[in-house]
PDB file of C-alpha atoms and ligand atoms in Angstrom:
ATOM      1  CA  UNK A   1     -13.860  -2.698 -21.181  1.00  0.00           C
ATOM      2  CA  UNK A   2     -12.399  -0.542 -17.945  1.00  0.00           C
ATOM      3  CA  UNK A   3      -9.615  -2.304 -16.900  1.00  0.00           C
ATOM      4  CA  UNK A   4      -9.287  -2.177 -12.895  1.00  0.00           C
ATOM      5  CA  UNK A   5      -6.158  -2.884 -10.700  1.00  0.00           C
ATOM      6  CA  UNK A   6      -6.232  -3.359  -7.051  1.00  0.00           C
ATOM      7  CA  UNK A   7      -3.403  -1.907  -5.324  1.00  0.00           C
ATOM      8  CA  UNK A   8      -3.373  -3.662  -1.937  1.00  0.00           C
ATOM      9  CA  UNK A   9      -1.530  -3.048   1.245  1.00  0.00           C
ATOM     10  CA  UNK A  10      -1.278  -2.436   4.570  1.00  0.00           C
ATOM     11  CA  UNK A  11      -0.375   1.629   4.334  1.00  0.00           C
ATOM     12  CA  UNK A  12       0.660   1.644   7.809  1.00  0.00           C
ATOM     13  CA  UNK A  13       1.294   4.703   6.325  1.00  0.00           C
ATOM     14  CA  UNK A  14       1.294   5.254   2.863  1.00  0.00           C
ATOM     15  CA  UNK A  15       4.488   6.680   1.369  1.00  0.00           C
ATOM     16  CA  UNK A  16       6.278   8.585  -1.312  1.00  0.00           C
ATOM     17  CA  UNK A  17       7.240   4.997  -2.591  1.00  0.00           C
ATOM     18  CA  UNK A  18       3.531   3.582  -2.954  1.00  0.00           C
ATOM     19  CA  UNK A  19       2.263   7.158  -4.387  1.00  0.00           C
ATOM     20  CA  UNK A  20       5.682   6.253  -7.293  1.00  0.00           C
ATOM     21  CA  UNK A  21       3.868   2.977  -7.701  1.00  0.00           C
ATOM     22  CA  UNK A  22      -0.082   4.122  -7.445  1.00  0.00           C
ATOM     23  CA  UNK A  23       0.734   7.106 -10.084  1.00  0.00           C
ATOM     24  CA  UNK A  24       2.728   4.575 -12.673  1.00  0.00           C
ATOM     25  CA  UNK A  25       0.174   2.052 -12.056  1.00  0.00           C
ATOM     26  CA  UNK A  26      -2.592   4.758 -13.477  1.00  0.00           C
ATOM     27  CA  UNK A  27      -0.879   5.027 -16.835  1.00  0.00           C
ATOM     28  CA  UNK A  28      -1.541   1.033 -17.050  1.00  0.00           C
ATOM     29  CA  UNK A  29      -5.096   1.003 -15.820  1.00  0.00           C
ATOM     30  CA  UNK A  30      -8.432   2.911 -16.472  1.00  0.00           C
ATOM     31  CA  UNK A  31      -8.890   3.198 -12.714  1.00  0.00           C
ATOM     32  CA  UNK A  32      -7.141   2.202  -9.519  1.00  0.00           C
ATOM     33  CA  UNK A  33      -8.349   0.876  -6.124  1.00  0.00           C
ATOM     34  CA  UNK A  34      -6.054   1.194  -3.019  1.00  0.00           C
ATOM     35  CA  UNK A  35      -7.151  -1.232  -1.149  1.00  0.00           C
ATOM     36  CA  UNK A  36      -6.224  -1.263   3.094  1.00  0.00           C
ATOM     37  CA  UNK A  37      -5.987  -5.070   4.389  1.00  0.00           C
ATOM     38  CA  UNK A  38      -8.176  -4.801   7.700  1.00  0.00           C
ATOM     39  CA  UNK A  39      -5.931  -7.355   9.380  1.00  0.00           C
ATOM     40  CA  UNK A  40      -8.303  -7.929  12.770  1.00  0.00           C
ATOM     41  CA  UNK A  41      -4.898  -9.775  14.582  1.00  0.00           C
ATOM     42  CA  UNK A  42      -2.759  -7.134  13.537  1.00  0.00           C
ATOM     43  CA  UNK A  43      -2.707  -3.856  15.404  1.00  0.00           C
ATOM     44  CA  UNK A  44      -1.189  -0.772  12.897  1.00  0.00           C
ATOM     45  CA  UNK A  45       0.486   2.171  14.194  1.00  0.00           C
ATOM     46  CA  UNK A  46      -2.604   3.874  12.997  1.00  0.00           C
ATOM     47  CA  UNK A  47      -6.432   2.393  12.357  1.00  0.00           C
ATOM     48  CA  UNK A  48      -7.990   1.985   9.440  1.00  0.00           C
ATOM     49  CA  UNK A  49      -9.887   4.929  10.033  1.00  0.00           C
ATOM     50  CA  UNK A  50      -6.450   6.694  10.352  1.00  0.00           C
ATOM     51  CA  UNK A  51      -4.905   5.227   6.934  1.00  0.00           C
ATOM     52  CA  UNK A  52      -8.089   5.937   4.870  1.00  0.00           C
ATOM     53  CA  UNK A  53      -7.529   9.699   5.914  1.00  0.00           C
ATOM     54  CA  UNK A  54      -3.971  10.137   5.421  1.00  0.00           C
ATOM     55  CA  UNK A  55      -4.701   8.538   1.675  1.00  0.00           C
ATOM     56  CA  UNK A  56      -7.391  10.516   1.242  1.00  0.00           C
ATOM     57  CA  UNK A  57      -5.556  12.880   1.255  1.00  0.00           C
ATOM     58  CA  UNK A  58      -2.266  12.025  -0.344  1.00  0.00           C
ATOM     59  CA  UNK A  59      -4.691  10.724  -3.228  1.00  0.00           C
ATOM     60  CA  UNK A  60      -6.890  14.224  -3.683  1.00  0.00           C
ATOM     61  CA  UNK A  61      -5.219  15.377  -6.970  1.00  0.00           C
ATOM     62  CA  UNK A  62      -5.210  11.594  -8.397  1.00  0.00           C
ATOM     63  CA  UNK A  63      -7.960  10.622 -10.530  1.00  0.00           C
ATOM     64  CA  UNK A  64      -9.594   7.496 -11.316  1.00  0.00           C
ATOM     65  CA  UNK A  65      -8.305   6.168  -7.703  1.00  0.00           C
ATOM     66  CA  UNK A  66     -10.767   4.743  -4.931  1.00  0.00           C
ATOM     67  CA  UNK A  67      -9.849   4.187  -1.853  1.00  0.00           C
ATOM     68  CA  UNK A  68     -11.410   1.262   0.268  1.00  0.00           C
ATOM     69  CA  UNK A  69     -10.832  -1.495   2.898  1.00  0.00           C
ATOM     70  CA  UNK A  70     -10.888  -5.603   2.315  1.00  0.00           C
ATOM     71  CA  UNK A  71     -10.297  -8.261   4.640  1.00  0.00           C
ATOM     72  CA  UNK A  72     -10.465 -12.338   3.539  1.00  0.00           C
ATOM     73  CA  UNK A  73      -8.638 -13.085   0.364  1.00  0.00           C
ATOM     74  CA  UNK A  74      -7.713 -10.684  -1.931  1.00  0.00           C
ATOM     75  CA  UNK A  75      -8.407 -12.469  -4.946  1.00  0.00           C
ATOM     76  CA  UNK A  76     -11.776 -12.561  -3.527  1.00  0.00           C
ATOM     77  CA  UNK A  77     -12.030  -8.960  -3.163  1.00  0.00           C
ATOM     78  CA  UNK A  78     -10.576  -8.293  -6.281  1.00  0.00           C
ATOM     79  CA  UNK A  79     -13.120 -10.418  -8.391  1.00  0.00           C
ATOM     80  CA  UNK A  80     -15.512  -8.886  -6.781  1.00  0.00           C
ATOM     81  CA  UNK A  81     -14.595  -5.159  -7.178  1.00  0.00           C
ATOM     82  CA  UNK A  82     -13.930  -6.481 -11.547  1.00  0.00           C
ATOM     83  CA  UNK A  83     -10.511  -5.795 -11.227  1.00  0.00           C
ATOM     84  CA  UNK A  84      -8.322  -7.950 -13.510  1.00  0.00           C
ATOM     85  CA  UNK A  85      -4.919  -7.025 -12.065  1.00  0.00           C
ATOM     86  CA  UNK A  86      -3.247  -6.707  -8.525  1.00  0.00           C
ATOM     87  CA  UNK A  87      -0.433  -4.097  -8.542  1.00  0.00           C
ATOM     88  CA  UNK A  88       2.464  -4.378  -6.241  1.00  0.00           C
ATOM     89  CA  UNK A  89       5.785  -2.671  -6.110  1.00  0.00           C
ATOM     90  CA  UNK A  90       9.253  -4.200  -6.042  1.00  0.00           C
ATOM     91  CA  UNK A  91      11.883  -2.499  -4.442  1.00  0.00           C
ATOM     92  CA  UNK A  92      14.971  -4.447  -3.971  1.00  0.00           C
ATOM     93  CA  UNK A  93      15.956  -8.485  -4.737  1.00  0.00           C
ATOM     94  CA  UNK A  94      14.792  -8.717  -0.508  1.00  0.00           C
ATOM     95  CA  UNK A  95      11.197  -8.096  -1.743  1.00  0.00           C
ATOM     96  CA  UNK A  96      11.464 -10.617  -4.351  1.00  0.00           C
ATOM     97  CA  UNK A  97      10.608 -13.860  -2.325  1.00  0.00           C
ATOM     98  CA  UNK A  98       7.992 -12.908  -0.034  1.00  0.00           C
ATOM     99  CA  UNK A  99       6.190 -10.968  -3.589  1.00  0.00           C
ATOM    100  CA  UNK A 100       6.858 -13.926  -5.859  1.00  0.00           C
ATOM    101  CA  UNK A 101       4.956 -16.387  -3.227  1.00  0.00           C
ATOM    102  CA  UNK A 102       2.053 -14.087  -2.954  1.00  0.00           C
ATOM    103  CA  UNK A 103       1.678 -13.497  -6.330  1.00  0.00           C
ATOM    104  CA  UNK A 104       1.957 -17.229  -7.274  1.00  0.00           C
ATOM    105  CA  UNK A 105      -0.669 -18.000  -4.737  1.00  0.00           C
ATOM    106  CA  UNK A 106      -2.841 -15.708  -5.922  1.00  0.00           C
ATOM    107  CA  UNK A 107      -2.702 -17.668  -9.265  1.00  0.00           C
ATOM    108  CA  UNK A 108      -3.454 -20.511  -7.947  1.00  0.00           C
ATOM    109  CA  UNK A 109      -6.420 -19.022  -6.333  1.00  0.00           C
ATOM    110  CA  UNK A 110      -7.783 -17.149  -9.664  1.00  0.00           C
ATOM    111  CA  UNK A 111      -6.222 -17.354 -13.037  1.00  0.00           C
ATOM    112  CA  UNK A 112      -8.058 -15.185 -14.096  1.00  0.00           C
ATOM    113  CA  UNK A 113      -6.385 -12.215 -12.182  1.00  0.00           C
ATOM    114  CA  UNK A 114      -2.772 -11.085 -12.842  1.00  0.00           C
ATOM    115  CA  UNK A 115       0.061  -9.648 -10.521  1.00  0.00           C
ATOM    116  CA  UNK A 116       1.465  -6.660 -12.181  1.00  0.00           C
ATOM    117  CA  UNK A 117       4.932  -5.602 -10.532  1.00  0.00           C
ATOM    118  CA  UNK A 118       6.437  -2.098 -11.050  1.00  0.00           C
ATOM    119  CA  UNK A 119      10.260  -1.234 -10.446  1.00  0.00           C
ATOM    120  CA  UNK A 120       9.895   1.178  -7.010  1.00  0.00           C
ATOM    121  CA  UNK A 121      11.585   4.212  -8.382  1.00  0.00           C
ATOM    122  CA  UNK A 122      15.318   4.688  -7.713  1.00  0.00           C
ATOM    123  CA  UNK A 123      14.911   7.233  -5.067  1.00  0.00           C
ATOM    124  CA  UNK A 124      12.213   4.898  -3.159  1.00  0.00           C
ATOM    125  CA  UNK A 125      14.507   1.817  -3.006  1.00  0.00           C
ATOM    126  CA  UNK A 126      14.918   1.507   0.314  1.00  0.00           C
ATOM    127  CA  UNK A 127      11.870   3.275   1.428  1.00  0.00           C
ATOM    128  CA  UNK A 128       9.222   1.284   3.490  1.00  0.00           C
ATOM    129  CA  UNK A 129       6.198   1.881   5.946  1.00  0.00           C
ATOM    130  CA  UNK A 130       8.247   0.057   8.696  1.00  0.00           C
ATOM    131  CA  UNK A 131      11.586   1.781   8.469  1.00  0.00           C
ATOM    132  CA  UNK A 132       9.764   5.538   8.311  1.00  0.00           C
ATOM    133  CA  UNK A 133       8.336   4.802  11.649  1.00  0.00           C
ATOM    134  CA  UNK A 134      11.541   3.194  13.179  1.00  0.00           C
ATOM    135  CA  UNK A 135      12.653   6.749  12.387  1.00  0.00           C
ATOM    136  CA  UNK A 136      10.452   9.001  12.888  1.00  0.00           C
ATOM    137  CA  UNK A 137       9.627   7.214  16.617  1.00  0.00           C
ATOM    138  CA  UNK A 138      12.880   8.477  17.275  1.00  0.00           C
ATOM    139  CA  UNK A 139      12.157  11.709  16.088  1.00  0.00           C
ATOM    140  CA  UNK A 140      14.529  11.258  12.908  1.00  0.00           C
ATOM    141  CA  UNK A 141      12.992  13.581  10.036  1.00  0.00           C
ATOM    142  CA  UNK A 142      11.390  11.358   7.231  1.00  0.00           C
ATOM    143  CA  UNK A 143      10.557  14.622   5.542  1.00  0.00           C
ATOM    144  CA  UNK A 144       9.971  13.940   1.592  1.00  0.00           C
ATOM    145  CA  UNK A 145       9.655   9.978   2.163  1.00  0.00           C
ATOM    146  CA  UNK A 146       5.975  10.612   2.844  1.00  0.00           C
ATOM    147  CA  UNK A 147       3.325  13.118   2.279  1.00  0.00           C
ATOM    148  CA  UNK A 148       3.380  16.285   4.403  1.00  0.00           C
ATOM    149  CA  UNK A 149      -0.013  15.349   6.078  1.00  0.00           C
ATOM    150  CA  UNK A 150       1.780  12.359   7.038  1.00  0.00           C
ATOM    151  CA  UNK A 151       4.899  13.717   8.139  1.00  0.00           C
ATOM    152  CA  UNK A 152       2.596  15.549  10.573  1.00  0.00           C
ATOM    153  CA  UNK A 153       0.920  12.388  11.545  1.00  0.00           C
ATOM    154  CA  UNK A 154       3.583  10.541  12.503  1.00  0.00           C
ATOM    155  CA  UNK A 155       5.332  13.476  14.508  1.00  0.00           C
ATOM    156  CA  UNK A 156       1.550  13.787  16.593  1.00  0.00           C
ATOM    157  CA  UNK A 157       1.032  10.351  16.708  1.00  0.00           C
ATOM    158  CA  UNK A 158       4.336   9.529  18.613  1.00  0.00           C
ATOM    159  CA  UNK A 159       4.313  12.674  20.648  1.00  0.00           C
ATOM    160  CA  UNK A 160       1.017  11.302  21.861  1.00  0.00           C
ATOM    161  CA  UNK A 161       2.198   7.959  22.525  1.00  0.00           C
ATOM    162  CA  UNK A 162       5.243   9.024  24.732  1.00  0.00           C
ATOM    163  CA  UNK A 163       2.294  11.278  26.334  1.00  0.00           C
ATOM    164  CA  UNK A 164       0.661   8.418  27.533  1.00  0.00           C
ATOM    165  CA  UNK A 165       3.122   6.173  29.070  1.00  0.00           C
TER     166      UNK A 165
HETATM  167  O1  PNS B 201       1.668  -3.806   2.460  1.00  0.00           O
HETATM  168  P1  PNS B 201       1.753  -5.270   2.730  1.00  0.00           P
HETATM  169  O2  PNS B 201       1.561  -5.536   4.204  1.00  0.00           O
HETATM  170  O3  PNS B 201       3.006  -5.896   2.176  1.00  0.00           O
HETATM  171  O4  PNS B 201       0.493  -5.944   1.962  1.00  0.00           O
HETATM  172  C1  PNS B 201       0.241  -7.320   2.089  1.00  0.00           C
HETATM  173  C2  PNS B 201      -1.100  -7.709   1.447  1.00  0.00           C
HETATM  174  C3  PNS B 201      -2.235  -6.871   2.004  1.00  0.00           C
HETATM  175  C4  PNS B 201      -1.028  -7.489  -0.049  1.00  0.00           C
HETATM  176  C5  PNS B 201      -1.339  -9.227   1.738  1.00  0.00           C
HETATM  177  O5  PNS B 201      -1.129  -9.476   3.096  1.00  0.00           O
HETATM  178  C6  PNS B 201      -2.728  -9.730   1.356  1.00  0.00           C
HETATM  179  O6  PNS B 201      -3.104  -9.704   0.200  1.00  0.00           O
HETATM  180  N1  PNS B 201      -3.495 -10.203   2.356  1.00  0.00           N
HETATM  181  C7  PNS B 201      -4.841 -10.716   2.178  1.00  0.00           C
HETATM  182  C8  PNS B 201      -4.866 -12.243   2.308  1.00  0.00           C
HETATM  183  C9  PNS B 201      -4.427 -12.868   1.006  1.00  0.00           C
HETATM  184  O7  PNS B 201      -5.178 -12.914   0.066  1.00  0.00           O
HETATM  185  N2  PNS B 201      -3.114 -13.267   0.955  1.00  0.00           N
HETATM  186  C10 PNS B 201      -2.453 -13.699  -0.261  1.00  0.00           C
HETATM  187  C11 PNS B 201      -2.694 -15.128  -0.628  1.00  0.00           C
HETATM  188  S1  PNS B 201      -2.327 -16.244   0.627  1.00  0.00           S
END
């Protein structure tokens, strides 16, 4: 039988670190679904819309990856979609707790789904969605953390914000 793993997140945006994770993750599973949490309360630095794009196309030479949105619980999503794993990425011990409460949660919810963790690669320890951004709002050059396409994004999407105010 296929075996499917959801790779949730927010991707506010995706990096270099989750495309280490998402391409390790393949050689475990038959196919892959990134999954963007539509968090209605929480505004991104880009929409949904926006995300979905930039992982489009980070994700154009990966096969058997889908890209979609979810919003509820994700063990709900994920039994629905067949998948029988959620993958997440650990970078360092500060990850740990916050991870290790999700993913026992999510047992609780559905037994029947596991939490796979990969090691974040060495060179992706300390990269995150959130510290990119702290950067690269202040114009500090997160070139090779993320994808070129995003690199781009973030440069237009912060010119654009200092634009309007
Ligand atoms: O990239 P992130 O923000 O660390 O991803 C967090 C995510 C999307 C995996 C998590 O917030 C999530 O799964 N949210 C959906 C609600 C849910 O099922 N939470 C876990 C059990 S309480």
């Amino acid at each position: 039988m296929e075996k499917v793993a959801i790779y949730p997140g927010s991707f506010d945006p995706i990096t270099n670190g989750h495309l280490d994770i998402l391409e390790r993750g393949l050689t475990l599973f038959d196919r892959v679904i990134v999954a963007i949490l539509h968090n209605p309360k929480k505004d991104g630095l880009f929409s949904i819309e926006e995300r979905r794009s930039l992982l489009e196309d980070a994700l154009v030479d990966l096969p058997h990856t889908e890209i979609d949105t979810f919003g509820g619980l994700l063990v709900d999503y994920a039994r629905q979609k067949g998948a029988c794993a959620i993958l997440r990425g650990m970078r360092a011990v500060s990850d740990f707790e916050y991870e290790f409460q999700m993913a026992l949660m999510n047992r609780r919810l559905d037994r029947d789904i596991q939490t796979v963790f990969l090691m974040t690669g060495l060179r992706w320890i300390f990269t995150s969605s959130s510290i990119i951004k702290e950067a690269a709002q202040f114009g500090g050059n997160v070139q090779g953390m993320v994808p070129p396409l995003v690199d781009r994004a973030l440069k237009d999407k912060y010119a654009a914000l200092k634009d309007s105010v």
